[in-house]
Amino acid sequence: MAPRPNLSDIARAIGVSSATVSNALSGKGRVSAQLSRQIAEKARELGYVPSLAGRALSTGRSHVLGLVLADIGHPLFPQFAQAIEQAATKAGYGVLIGDSRGDVKTQTAAIDQLIERGADGIILVPRHGTRIAEINCPVAVIDTPSTPGNTVSADHWQGGRLIGAHLRNLGHTHLAIIGLHQDSNVQADRIGGIRTGFGREGSVRTLWIDALEADAGPGCELGLAELVREGYTAFAAVSDIHALRAVSELQRSGLSVPAHVTVTGFDDLHWARSISPALTTVRMNMETIARLAVADLLLQIEPDRTTPPEDETAPPQAVPMELIVRSSSASPHGNLIPSQDNNNNSDPDTLPSREGTNNA
Amino acid sequence: MAPRPNLSDIARAIGVSSATVSNALSGKGRVSAQLSRQIAEKARELGYVPSLAGRALSTGRSHVLGLVLADIGHPLFPQFAQAIEQAATKAGYGVLIGDSRGDVKTQTAAIDQLIERGADGIILVPRHGTRIAEINCPVAVIDTPSTPGNTVSADHWQGGRLIGAHLRNLGHTHLAIIGLHQDSNVQADRIGGIRTGFGREGSVRTLWIDALEADAGPGCELGLAELVREGYTAFAAVSDIHALRAVSELQRSGLSVPAHVTVTGFDDLHWARSISPALTTVRMNMETIARLAVADLLLQIEPDRTTPPEDETAPPQAVPMELIVRSSSASPHGNLIPSQDNNNNSDPDTLPSREGTNNA
DNA sequence: CTGAAAGCGCTTACAG
DNA sequence: CTGAAAGCGCTTACAG
């Protein structure tokens, strides 16, 4: 590993000042085209790689963003990380990760650490029930529109409405919603949306998994078969994970999905399409969310950044979710709806985008 | 956002040199205890946060590690990221992420970018079939022991043996292995291990999903029911994802798991315990792998780092995997084995560790 | 169009 | 025990 060449090495090799090399390489256009070319050439020849530490020190910008999540272990993390990484890279930023491991104190520590490392801004996906401490650094919060301080996020309530309406349209009248925590804003919005979309006719009730588990231990039965006996034909989980658990439990009880009951999820996790029956669910447009979050941060970091005039209005806080109808949902009368898996390719970029791109 | 105070601000406020402040704060012990205390006090008072950019520039160490994965979207990524983040944080390093999106060229670009950003070392989880280009920077590769250049990884072969032996011990004689790519070293090792563990009696065959999908399109039937008719009672997938798919397909065909057939997975993904039947699988000790990878990197980065003498031997390249027996596996004669979910708590730190800790 | 100089915030020999 | 000085690699007014 030879010591990396620096600006002065190039300057010396050509016989110009390092200021000129810097100007040439950064393309500010104050250097004659010919010299510029010569410098670029020599830089390539020497294998010059600019040192970001030097640049960061002189400009006061690290061009690094911090990504802090409540729980890196969450299965949705890949979608977040991938989208944020992509949006940040496109904007010329790197992504430093922090894990709050569900703990508010750890979350604060993680944030402090990222600031110390020079992050120019922080994207925070907070844990449910967390109050965001004051942060001496630009922050973009991805939570849910109803959370104060939320910057941008999926419209979980609208996603819930899609699910609720879908189930109602199939003809269900008895709906059981499966949630995990009562103190999650995201889940509260999803559930509120589901109830709204489903309407007031019939019967709707909500099961809280953590309450059940507090009594009966982890992995316990949710008692879904009993609900089916009471007439419930539709089960809407606030996460694909819980939907999977519901499907499992129902099938174990000898009930068939979707012949006897319908199950829906939330989030369109990686495997949702490959189980059988494939899971009807709703999915965030992570690409858009990430792009808006990064754009918001850049606006805070570089106030002089030119914003396209049509974006003068506040950016949309709530990015619509998309319903993905798969075979786990059917009418309660047994007639399967056509299985229109409109998400049959694995390339997220080809997902239909629901809004104008607010590109930075 | 007031401008952050720096060393000189502290020095000026107290009336000493910034060299002294630096020495005091870094605890090198060249400053009188009293002055040290005074400086620390003032630093706290001013809310001083050291600038890593400055330190990085003068020391030539960024204290940042780059994590490059073949596919950030992979459901195993959370386990990797969490473990690496934790190990790095413990060693005083931050983690910058890079996504190669499955593409070798992108992978190289991602690595270059991380180097440019000053990463002191890189942890690389390469895509199957990738030859690692020369990297002008310390690298630790996490792949599989049989891959040349591998630094540390789970012992996928041994994990396979656990699965194979488990199935054999249950009394199965006809085993179908379900793989995805033929060019994945990891999968090759897993499959080799499964075959070895299962032994040479009876019949073993391997199904390649991507080959099937090349013919019949994504999400197609794997034809498992047909195999059952031919006498196959055990299905070992090289990933929980495929196991899930297998379970789904078998159940759809009216076959019951584990009453009629046994299915096993690999990796113990997040949901493996919550489906029904809960999935018998094998899991990496990510914490150990991450710790060893980081330790290896630190050894390259800081050659003078004092290593405990008992670690003088090369660190174990292959970290044993652990079999997690759940209800998806049973003897072919229908007698369920006791469902000993030895992974019933959600705290990964309490997983039994199979080896001495080689802490850095 | 090009260069000399100062500075970003820290650390590190080297003197005192 | 403490400080003056130089330097890490870059950028940025400011002169020429």
mmCIF file of C-alpha atoms in Angstrom, chain B:
data_model
loop_
_atom_site.group_PDB
_atom_site.id
_atom_site.type_symbol
_atom_site.label_atom_id
_atom_site.label_comp_id
_atom_site.label_asym_id
_atom_site.label_seq_id
_atom_site.Cartn_x
_atom_site.Cartn_y
_atom_site.Cartn_z
ATOM 1 C CA MET B 1 -27.098 26.103 15.849
ATOM 2 C CA ALA B 2 -24.225 27.957 17.428
ATOM 3 C CA PRO B 3 -20.835 27.248 15.880
ATOM 4 C CA ARG B 4 -19.254 24.388 17.699
ATOM 5 C CA PRO B 5 -16.442 25.340 20.016
ATOM 6 C CA ASN B 6 -13.040 23.934 19.242
ATOM 7 C CA LEU B 7 -9.842 23.245 21.085
ATOM 8 C CA SER B 8 -8.630 26.820 20.800
ATOM 9 C CA ASP B 9 -11.832 28.129 22.314
ATOM 10 C CA ILE B 10 -11.184 26.034 25.372
ATOM 11 C CA ALA B 11 -7.532 26.980 25.421
ATOM 12 C CA ARG B 12 -8.336 30.670 25.160
ATOM 13 C CA ALA B 13 -11.014 30.489 27.832
ATOM 14 C CA ILE B 14 -8.556 29.008 30.293
ATOM 15 C CA GLY B 15 -5.436 30.688 29.092
ATOM 16 C CA VAL B 16 -3.361 27.683 28.077
ATOM 17 C CA SER B 17 -2.174 26.374 24.746
ATOM 18 C CA SER B 18 -4.352 24.206 22.598
ATOM 19 C CA ALA B 19 -1.624 21.577 22.678
ATOM 20 C CA THR B 20 -2.173 21.280 26.381
ATOM 21 C CA VAL B 21 -5.911 21.061 25.928
ATOM 22 C CA SER B 22 -5.407 18.340 23.376
ATOM 23 C CA ASN B 23 -3.101 16.425 25.663
ATOM 24 C CA ALA B 24 -5.400 16.813 28.620
ATOM 25 C CA LEU B 25 -8.498 15.722 26.755
ATOM 26 C CA SER B 26 -6.856 12.731 25.160
ATOM 27 C CA GLY B 27 -5.648 11.642 28.572
ATOM 28 C CA LYS B 28 -2.084 11.041 27.550
ATOM 29 C CA GLY B 29 -1.126 12.026 31.065
ATOM 30 C CA ARG B 30 1.299 14.782 30.278
ATOM 31 C CA VAL B 31 -0.802 17.385 32.000
ATOM 32 C CA SER B 32 -1.143 18.039 35.710
ATOM 33 C CA ALA B 33 -4.209 16.444 37.220
ATOM 34 C CA GLN B 34 -5.569 19.781 38.341
ATOM 35 C CA LEU B 35 -5.278 21.479 34.972
ATOM 36 C CA SER B 36 -6.686 18.411 33.346
ATOM 37 C CA ARG B 37 -9.755 18.620 35.502
ATOM 38 C CA GLN B 38 -10.143 22.301 34.786
ATOM 39 C CA ILE B 39 -9.906 21.698 31.068
ATOM 40 C CA ALA B 40 -12.372 18.837 31.140
ATOM 41 C CA GLU B 41 -14.735 21.025 33.095
ATOM 42 C CA LYS B 42 -14.521 23.882 30.656
ATOM 43 C CA ALA B 43 -14.928 21.519 27.727
ATOM 44 C CA ARG B 44 -18.149 20.233 29.187
ATOM 45 C CA GLU B 45 -19.284 23.746 29.964
ATOM 46 C CA LEU B 46 -18.782 24.850 26.383
ATOM 47 C CA GLY B 47 -20.320 21.685 25.049
ATOM 48 C CA TYR B 48 -17.146 20.810 23.243
ATOM 49 C CA VAL B 49 -17.346 17.964 20.785
ATOM 50 C CA PRO B 50 -14.074 16.996 19.132
ATOM 51 C CA SER B 51 -14.008 17.247 15.377
ATOM 52 C CA LEU B 52 -13.177 13.954 13.855
ATOM 53 C CA ALA B 53 -12.270 15.608 10.588
ATOM 54 C CA GLY B 54 -9.452 17.455 12.280
ATOM 55 C CA ARG B 55 -8.266 14.408 14.094
ATOM 56 C CA ALA B 56 -8.510 12.269 11.007
ATOM 57 C CA LEU B 57 -6.463 14.703 9.025
ATOM 58 C CA SER B 58 -3.666 14.886 11.535
ATOM 59 C CA THR B 59 -3.556 11.212 12.466
ATOM 60 C CA GLY B 60 -4.356 9.758 9.087
ATOM 61 C CA ARG B 61 -7.030 7.556 10.679
ATOM 62 C CA SER B 62 -10.701 8.212 10.168
ATOM 63 C CA HIS B 63 -11.862 5.585 12.615
ATOM 64 C CA VAL B 64 -14.485 4.639 10.132
ATOM 65 C CA LEU B 65 -14.984 1.201 8.616
ATOM 66 C CA GLY B 66 -16.789 0.568 5.367
ATOM 67 C CA LEU B 67 -19.338 -2.205 5.103
ATOM 68 C CA VAL B 68 -19.989 -3.360 1.562
ATOM 69 C CA LEU B 69 -22.635 -5.920 0.870
ATOM 70 C CA ALA B 70 -23.624 -7.617 -2.320
ATOM 71 C CA ASP B 71 -27.190 -6.720 -1.626
ATOM 72 C CA ILE B 72 -28.343 -4.456 1.136
ATOM 73 C CA GLY B 73 -31.861 -5.579 0.369
ATOM 74 C CA HIS B 74 -31.142 -9.125 1.434
ATOM 75 C CA PRO B 75 -33.068 -10.166 4.522
ATOM 76 C CA LEU B 76 -29.859 -11.239 6.196
ATOM 77 C CA PHE B 77 -28.481 -7.730 5.993
ATOM 78 C CA PRO B 78 -30.003 -6.619 9.293
ATOM 79 C CA GLN B 79 -28.140 -9.349 11.145
ATOM 80 C CA PHE B 80 -24.897 -8.364 9.465
ATOM 81 C CA ALA B 81 -25.306 -4.651 9.900
ATOM 82 C CA GLN B 82 -26.344 -4.890 13.497
ATOM 83 C CA ALA B 83 -23.490 -7.154 14.475
ATOM 84 C CA ILE B 84 -20.874 -5.169 12.582
ATOM 85 C CA GLU B 85 -22.165 -1.879 13.892
ATOM 86 C CA GLN B 86 -21.968 -3.188 17.422
ATOM 87 C CA ALA B 87 -18.493 -4.622 17.057
ATOM 88 C CA ALA B 88 -17.240 -1.475 15.352
ATOM 89 C CA THR B 89 -18.776 0.837 17.909
ATOM 90 C CA LYS B 90 -17.193 -1.151 20.685
ATOM 91 C CA ALA B 91 -13.820 -0.676 18.999
ATOM 92 C CA GLY B 92 -14.421 3.038 18.552
ATOM 93 C CA TYR B 93 -15.203 2.897 14.854
ATOM 94 C CA GLY B 94 -18.121 4.122 12.817
ATOM 95 C CA VAL B 95 -19.656 2.195 9.944
ATOM 96 C CA LEU B 96 -20.221 3.594 6.485
ATOM 97 C CA ILE B 97 -22.421 1.488 4.241
ATOM 98 C CA GLY B 98 -22.066 0.664 0.602
ATOM 99 C CA ASP B 99 -24.387 -1.314 -1.603
ATOM 100 C CA SER B 100 -23.093 -3.141 -4.602
ATOM 101 C CA ARG B 101 -26.605 -4.004 -5.758
ATOM 102 C CA GLY B 102 -25.446 -7.352 -6.949
ATOM 103 C CA ASP B 103 -23.235 -5.832 -9.587
ATOM 104 C CA VAL B 104 -19.491 -6.308 -9.619
ATOM 105 C CA LYS B 105 -18.855 -2.920 -11.167
ATOM 106 C CA THR B 106 -21.057 -1.197 -8.629
ATOM 107 C CA GLN B 107 -19.274 -3.133 -5.935
ATOM 108 C CA THR B 108 -15.943 -1.760 -7.047
ATOM 109 C CA ALA B 109 -17.380 1.732 -7.249
ATOM 110 C CA ALA B 110 -18.839 1.397 -3.772
ATOM 111 C CA ILE B 111 -15.495 0.283 -2.395
ATOM 112 C CA ASP B 112 -13.686 3.147 -4.084
ATOM 113 C CA GLN B 113 -16.165 5.575 -2.697
ATOM 114 C CA LEU B 114 -15.675 4.279 0.804
ATOM 115 C CA ILE B 115 -11.922 4.552 0.452
ATOM 116 C CA GLU B 116 -12.292 8.072 -0.841
ATOM 117 C CA ARG B 117 -14.386 8.856 2.186
ATOM 118 C CA GLY B 118 -11.438 7.749 4.233
ATOM 119 C CA ALA B 119 -12.538 4.369 5.521
ATOM 120 C CA ASP B 120 -9.627 2.819 7.409
ATOM 121 C CA GLY B 121 -10.732 -0.636 6.373
ATOM 122 C CA ILE B 122 -13.486 -2.448 4.592
ATOM 123 C CA ILE B 123 -15.648 -5.381 5.483
ATOM 124 C CA LEU B 124 -16.815 -7.042 2.332
ATOM 125 C CA VAL B 125 -19.627 -9.511 1.984
ATOM 126 C CA PRO B 126 -19.204 -10.270 -1.694
ATOM 127 C CA ARG B 127 -21.766 -11.431 -4.143
ATOM 128 C CA HIS B 128 -21.610 -15.053 -5.129
ATOM 129 C CA GLY B 129 -19.237 -15.636 -7.945
ATOM 130 C CA THR B 130 -17.371 -12.385 -7.460
ATOM 131 C CA ARG B 131 -13.651 -12.212 -7.673
ATOM 132 C CA ILE B 132 -12.444 -9.567 -5.275
ATOM 133 C CA ALA B 133 -10.476 -6.924 -7.074
ATOM 134 C CA GLU B 134 -7.292 -5.662 -5.531
ATOM 135 C CA ILE B 135 -8.140 -3.095 -2.935
ATOM 136 C CA ASN B 136 -5.620 -0.594 -1.719
ATOM 137 C CA CYS B 137 -6.912 -0.719 1.822
ATOM 138 C CA PRO B 138 -7.263 -3.290 4.595
ATOM 139 C CA VAL B 139 -10.123 -5.658 3.833
ATOM 140 C CA ALA B 140 -11.887 -8.402 5.699
ATOM 141 C CA VAL B 141 -13.970 -10.715 3.564
ATOM 142 C CA ILE B 142 -16.954 -12.542 4.990
ATOM 143 C CA ASP B 143 -17.935 -15.266 2.568
ATOM 144 C CA THR B 144 -17.350 -18.901 3.263
ATOM 145 C CA PRO B 145 -14.226 -20.785 4.370
ATOM 146 C CA SER B 146 -13.782 -22.458 1.000
ATOM 147 C CA THR B 147 -13.504 -19.129 -0.810
ATOM 148 C CA PRO B 148 -9.922 -18.008 -1.357
ATOM 149 C CA GLY B 149 -9.340 -14.753 0.437
ATOM 150 C CA ASN B 150 -12.058 -15.379 2.954
ATOM 151 C CA THR B 151 -11.192 -13.812 6.292
ATOM 152 C CA VAL B 152 -13.851 -15.136 8.582
ATOM 153 C CA SER B 153 -17.327 -16.492 8.106
ATOM 154 C CA ALA B 154 -19.816 -18.952 9.346
ATOM 155 C CA ASP B 155 -18.890 -22.558 8.728
ATOM 156 C CA HIS B 156 -21.585 -23.158 6.173
ATOM 157 C CA TRP B 157 -20.402 -26.669 5.461
ATOM 158 C CA GLN B 158 -20.591 -27.636 9.107
ATOM 159 C CA GLY B 159 -24.025 -25.999 9.300
ATOM 160 C CA GLY B 160 -25.069 -28.168 6.399
ATOM 161 C CA ARG B 161 -23.747 -31.222 8.190
ATOM 162 C CA LEU B 162 -25.907 -30.388 11.197
ATOM 163 C CA ILE B 163 -28.964 -30.264 8.966
ATOM 164 C CA GLY B 164 -28.048 -33.420 7.060
ATOM 165 C CA ALA B 165 -27.327 -35.385 10.204
ATOM 166 C CA HIS B 166 -30.479 -34.129 11.820
ATOM 167 C CA LEU B 167 -32.583 -35.329 8.920
ATOM 168 C CA ARG B 168 -30.790 -38.652 8.794
ATOM 169 C CA ASN B 169 -31.264 -39.145 12.524
ATOM 170 C CA LEU B 170 -34.953 -38.545 12.117
ATOM 171 C CA GLY B 171 -34.982 -41.527 9.802
ATOM 172 C CA HIS B 172 -35.346 -39.907 6.425
ATOM 173 C CA THR B 173 -33.879 -41.733 3.464
ATOM 174 C CA HIS B 174 -34.975 -39.516 0.579
ATOM 175 C CA LEU B 175 -33.777 -35.958 0.696
ATOM 176 C CA ALA B 176 -34.308 -33.113 -1.748
ATOM 177 C CA ILE B 177 -32.079 -30.107 -1.352
ATOM 178 C CA ILE B 178 -33.364 -26.772 -2.587
ATOM 179 C CA GLY B 179 -30.785 -24.260 -3.788
ATOM 180 C CA LEU B 180 -30.965 -21.016 -5.691
ATOM 181 C CA HIS B 181 -27.749 -20.385 -7.633
ATOM 182 C CA GLN B 182 -25.199 -22.900 -8.725
ATOM 183 C CA ASP B 183 -22.429 -20.321 -8.608
ATOM 184 C CA SER B 184 -22.702 -19.423 -4.946
ATOM 185 C CA ASN B 185 -19.830 -20.658 -2.833
ATOM 186 C CA VAL B 186 -21.925 -20.335 0.263
ATOM 187 C CA GLN B 187 -24.662 -22.496 -1.178
ATOM 188 C CA ALA B 188 -22.182 -24.988 -2.529
ATOM 189 C CA ASP B 189 -20.718 -25.376 0.952
ATOM 190 C CA ARG B 190 -24.096 -25.675 2.580
ATOM 191 C CA ILE B 191 -25.187 -28.310 0.130
ATOM 192 C CA GLY B 192 -21.918 -30.199 0.409
ATOM 193 C CA GLY B 193 -22.343 -30.200 4.152
ATOM 194 C CA ILE B 194 -25.918 -31.379 3.970
ATOM 195 C CA ARG B 195 -24.935 -34.257 1.707
ATOM 196 C CA THR B 196 -22.049 -35.201 3.952
ATOM 197 C CA GLY B 197 -24.137 -35.041 7.087
ATOM 198 C CA PHE B 198 -26.922 -37.049 5.516
ATOM 199 C CA GLY B 199 -24.554 -39.793 4.383
ATOM 200 C CA ARG B 200 -24.565 -41.947 1.323
ATOM 201 C CA GLU B 201 -27.507 -44.203 2.069
ATOM 202 C CA GLY B 202 -30.759 -43.493 0.320
ATOM 203 C CA SER B 203 -31.350 -40.870 -2.293
ATOM 204 C CA VAL B 204 -30.373 -37.220 -2.395
ATOM 205 C CA ARG B 205 -31.058 -34.747 -5.143
ATOM 206 C CA THR B 206 -30.749 -31.009 -5.571
ATOM 207 C CA LEU B 207 -33.236 -28.593 -7.123
ATOM 208 C CA TRP B 208 -32.002 -25.254 -8.445
ATOM 209 C CA ILE B 209 -34.660 -22.602 -8.214
ATOM 210 C CA ASP B 210 -33.132 -20.232 -10.694
ATOM 211 C CA ALA B 211 -32.913 -22.962 -13.281
ATOM 212 C CA LEU B 212 -36.588 -23.788 -12.740
ATOM 213 C CA GLU B 213 -37.524 -20.124 -12.902
ATOM 214 C CA ALA B 214 -35.522 -19.624 -16.051
ATOM 215 C CA ASP B 215 -37.937 -22.083 -17.622
ATOM 216 C CA ALA B 216 -41.179 -21.343 -15.892
ATOM 217 C CA GLY B 217 -40.895 -17.792 -14.671
ATOM 218 C CA PRO B 218 -40.542 -16.313 -11.193
ATOM 219 C CA GLY B 219 -42.592 -17.769 -8.384
ATOM 220 C CA CYS B 220 -43.225 -20.931 -10.326
ATOM 221 C CA GLU B 221 -43.983 -24.289 -8.795
ATOM 222 C CA LEU B 222 -40.963 -26.272 -7.712
ATOM 223 C CA GLY B 223 -42.744 -29.566 -8.256
ATOM 224 C CA LEU B 224 -42.283 -30.722 -4.694
ATOM 225 C CA ALA B 225 -45.508 -32.700 -4.567
ATOM 226 C CA GLU B 226 -44.228 -34.803 -7.411
ATOM 227 C CA LEU B 227 -41.079 -35.496 -5.438
ATOM 228 C CA VAL B 228 -43.122 -36.552 -2.461
ATOM 229 C CA ARG B 229 -44.924 -38.996 -4.670
ATOM 230 C CA GLU B 230 -41.511 -40.356 -5.618
ATOM 231 C CA GLY B 231 -40.783 -40.959 -1.974
ATOM 232 C CA TYR B 232 -38.983 -37.842 -0.844
ATOM 233 C CA THR B 233 -39.890 -36.996 2.724
ATOM 234 C CA ALA B 234 -37.285 -34.390 3.586
ATOM 235 C CA PHE B 235 -36.657 -31.016 2.010
ATOM 236 C CA ALA B 236 -33.604 -29.032 3.006
ATOM 237 C CA ALA B 237 -33.498 -25.494 1.665
ATOM 238 C CA VAL B 238 -30.305 -23.453 1.631
ATOM 239 C CA SER B 239 -32.206 -20.466 2.924
ATOM 240 C CA ASP B 240 -35.226 -19.889 5.121
ATOM 241 C CA ILE B 241 -36.798 -17.998 2.258
ATOM 242 C CA HIS B 242 -36.809 -21.050 0.078
ATOM 243 C CA ALA B 243 -37.919 -23.204 2.959
ATOM 244 C CA LEU B 244 -40.881 -20.908 3.394
ATOM 245 C CA ARG B 245 -41.680 -21.247 -0.237
ATOM 246 C CA ALA B 246 -41.386 -25.005 0.017
ATOM 247 C CA VAL B 247 -43.672 -25.175 3.018
ATOM 248 C CA SER B 248 -46.201 -23.030 1.204
ATOM 249 C CA GLU B 249 -46.128 -25.137 -1.904
ATOM 250 C CA LEU B 250 -46.386 -28.387 0.007
ATOM 251 C CA GLN B 251 -49.278 -27.141 2.080
ATOM 252 C CA ARG B 252 -51.024 -25.904 -1.021
ATOM 253 C CA SER B 253 -50.682 -29.398 -2.428
ATOM 254 C CA GLY B 254 -52.519 -30.714 0.577
ATOM 255 C CA LEU B 255 -49.416 -32.081 2.224
ATOM 256 C CA SER B 256 -48.839 -31.373 5.852
ATOM 257 C CA VAL B 257 -45.571 -30.260 7.416
ATOM 258 C CA PRO B 258 -44.277 -32.045 9.404
ATOM 259 C CA ALA B 259 -46.881 -34.814 9.395
ATOM 260 C CA HIS B 260 -46.155 -35.834 5.810
ATOM 261 C CA VAL B 261 -42.835 -34.185 5.081
ATOM 262 C CA THR B 262 -40.074 -32.375 6.858
ATOM 263 C CA VAL B 263 -38.696 -29.011 5.781
ATOM 264 C CA THR B 264 -35.591 -27.260 7.024
ATOM 265 C CA GLY B 265 -34.108 -23.865 6.312
ATOM 266 C CA PHE B 266 -30.894 -21.938 6.778
ATOM 267 C CA ASP B 267 -30.120 -18.617 8.501
ATOM 268 C CA ASP B 268 -32.863 -18.324 11.097
ATOM 269 C CA LEU B 269 -34.389 -15.222 9.652
ATOM 270 C CA HIS B 270 -36.500 -13.015 11.833
ATOM 271 C CA TRP B 271 -39.799 -14.749 11.177
ATOM 272 C CA ALA B 272 -38.540 -18.355 11.162
ATOM 273 C CA ARG B 273 -39.797 -18.980 14.662
ATOM 274 C CA SER B 274 -43.158 -17.367 14.197
ATOM 275 C CA ILE B 275 -44.455 -19.307 11.269
ATOM 276 C CA SER B 276 -46.301 -22.506 11.780
ATOM 277 C CA PRO B 277 -44.824 -24.998 11.817
ATOM 278 C CA ALA B 278 -41.867 -23.119 13.253
ATOM 279 C CA LEU B 279 -38.894 -23.654 11.021
ATOM 280 C CA THR B 280 -36.009 -25.921 11.889
ATOM 281 C CA THR B 281 -32.947 -24.090 10.705
ATOM 282 C CA VAL B 282 -29.332 -23.310 11.374
ATOM 283 C CA ARG B 283 -27.959 -19.962 12.341
ATOM 284 C CA MET B 284 -24.710 -18.070 12.114
ATOM 285 C CA ASN B 285 -23.094 -16.586 15.138
ATOM 286 C CA MET B 286 -23.055 -13.112 13.660
ATOM 287 C CA GLU B 287 -21.733 -11.497 16.805
ATOM 288 C CA THR B 288 -18.623 -13.649 16.719
ATOM 289 C CA ILE B 289 -18.144 -13.288 12.994
ATOM 290 C CA ALA B 290 -18.471 -9.523 13.212
ATOM 291 C CA ARG B 291 -16.100 -9.355 16.129
ATOM 292 C CA LEU B 292 -13.476 -11.416 14.361
ATOM 293 C CA ALA B 293 -13.837 -9.464 11.140
ATOM 294 C CA VAL B 294 -13.415 -6.169 12.954
ATOM 295 C CA ALA B 295 -10.512 -7.531 14.982
ATOM 296 C CA ASP B 296 -8.785 -8.688 11.828
ATOM 297 C CA LEU B 297 -9.222 -5.272 10.290
ATOM 298 C CA LEU B 298 -7.886 -3.514 13.367
ATOM 299 C CA LEU B 299 -4.854 -5.731 13.272
ATOM 300 C CA GLN B 300 -4.181 -4.595 9.737
ATOM 301 C CA ILE B 301 -4.922 -0.966 10.499
ATOM 302 C CA GLU B 302 -3.013 -0.690 13.727
ATOM 303 C CA PRO B 303 -0.195 -3.233 13.477
ATOM 304 C CA ASP B 304 1.122 -2.155 16.861
ATOM 305 C CA ARG B 305 -2.159 -2.978 18.557
ATOM 306 C CA THR B 306 -1.374 -5.323 21.419
ATOM 307 C CA THR B 307 -2.841 -8.718 20.766
ATOM 308 C CA PRO B 308 -3.406 -11.064 23.669
ATOM 309 C CA PRO B 309 -0.717 -13.753 23.370
ATOM 310 C CA GLU B 310 -3.193 -16.652 23.396
ATOM 311 C CA ASP B 311 -4.600 -15.305 20.148
ATOM 312 C CA GLU B 312 -1.233 -15.718 18.525
ATOM 313 C CA THR B 313 -2.648 -18.539 16.445
ATOM 314 C CA ALA B 314 -4.562 -17.524 13.373
ATOM 315 C CA PRO B 315 -8.112 -16.603 14.254
ATOM 316 C CA PRO B 316 -10.671 -19.249 13.402
ATOM 317 C CA GLN B 317 -11.833 -18.614 9.882
ATOM 318 C CA ALA B 318 -14.900 -20.739 10.284
ATOM 319 C CA VAL B 319 -17.329 -19.905 13.046
ATOM 320 C CA PRO B 320 -19.581 -22.852 13.873
ATOM 321 C CA MET B 321 -23.256 -22.582 13.089
ATOM 322 C CA GLU B 322 -25.940 -23.686 15.461
ATOM 323 C CA LEU B 323 -28.827 -26.032 14.753
ATOM 324 C CA ILE B 324 -32.181 -24.762 15.892
ATOM 325 C CA VAL B 325 -34.683 -27.561 15.959
ATOM 326 C CA ARG B 326 -38.274 -26.489 15.584
ATOM 327 C CA SER B 327 -41.483 -28.187 14.665
ATOM 328 C CA SER B 328 -41.077 -28.217 10.891
ATOM 329 C CA SER B 329 -38.909 -31.291 11.144
ATOM 330 C CA ALA B 330 -40.138 -34.692 12.245
ATOM 331 C CA SER B 331 -39.440 -38.296 11.532
ATOM 332 C CA PRO B 332 -40.932 -39.664 8.316
ATOM 333 C CA HIS B 333 -43.002 -42.053 10.387
ATOM 334 C CA GLY B 334 -45.052 -39.293 11.823
ATOM 335 C CA ASN B 335 -43.821 -39.222 15.385
ATOM 336 C CA LEU B 336 -43.112 -35.642 16.130
ATOM 337 C CA ILE B 337 -39.869 -35.018 17.831
ATOM 338 C CA PRO B 338 -40.115 -32.831 20.885
ATOM 339 C CA SER B 339 -40.255 -29.213 19.818
ATOM 340 C CA GLN B 340 -37.281 -27.812 21.624
ATOM 341 C CA ASP B 341 -37.118 -24.253 20.509
ATOM 342 C CA ASN B 342 -33.806 -23.442 22.074
ATOM 343 C CA ASN B 343 -33.935 -19.950 20.685
ATOM 344 C CA ASN B 344 -37.048 -18.787 22.342
ATOM 345 C CA ASN B 345 -35.900 -15.452 23.550
ATOM 346 C CA SER B 346 -35.331 -12.530 21.264
ATOM 347 C CA ASP B 347 -32.008 -11.417 22.693
ATOM 348 C CA PRO B 348 -29.223 -12.530 20.399
ATOM 349 C CA ASP B 349 -26.651 -11.920 23.110
ATOM 350 C CA THR B 350 -27.867 -14.897 25.046
ATOM 351 C CA LEU B 351 -27.218 -17.318 22.226
ATOM 352 C CA PRO B 352 -24.816 -19.957 23.385
ATOM 353 C CA SER B 353 -21.382 -19.101 22.134
ATOM 354 C CA ARG B 354 -19.413 -21.987 20.786
ATOM 355 C CA GLU B 355 -15.936 -20.673 21.259
ATOM 356 C CA GLY B 356 -13.593 -18.549 23.274
ATOM 357 C CA THR B 357 -14.033 -14.883 22.715
ATOM 358 C CA ASN B 358 -11.203 -13.361 20.860
ATOM 359 C CA ASN B 359 -11.950 -9.870 21.928
ATOM 360 C CA ALA B 360 -10.082 -6.925 20.477
#
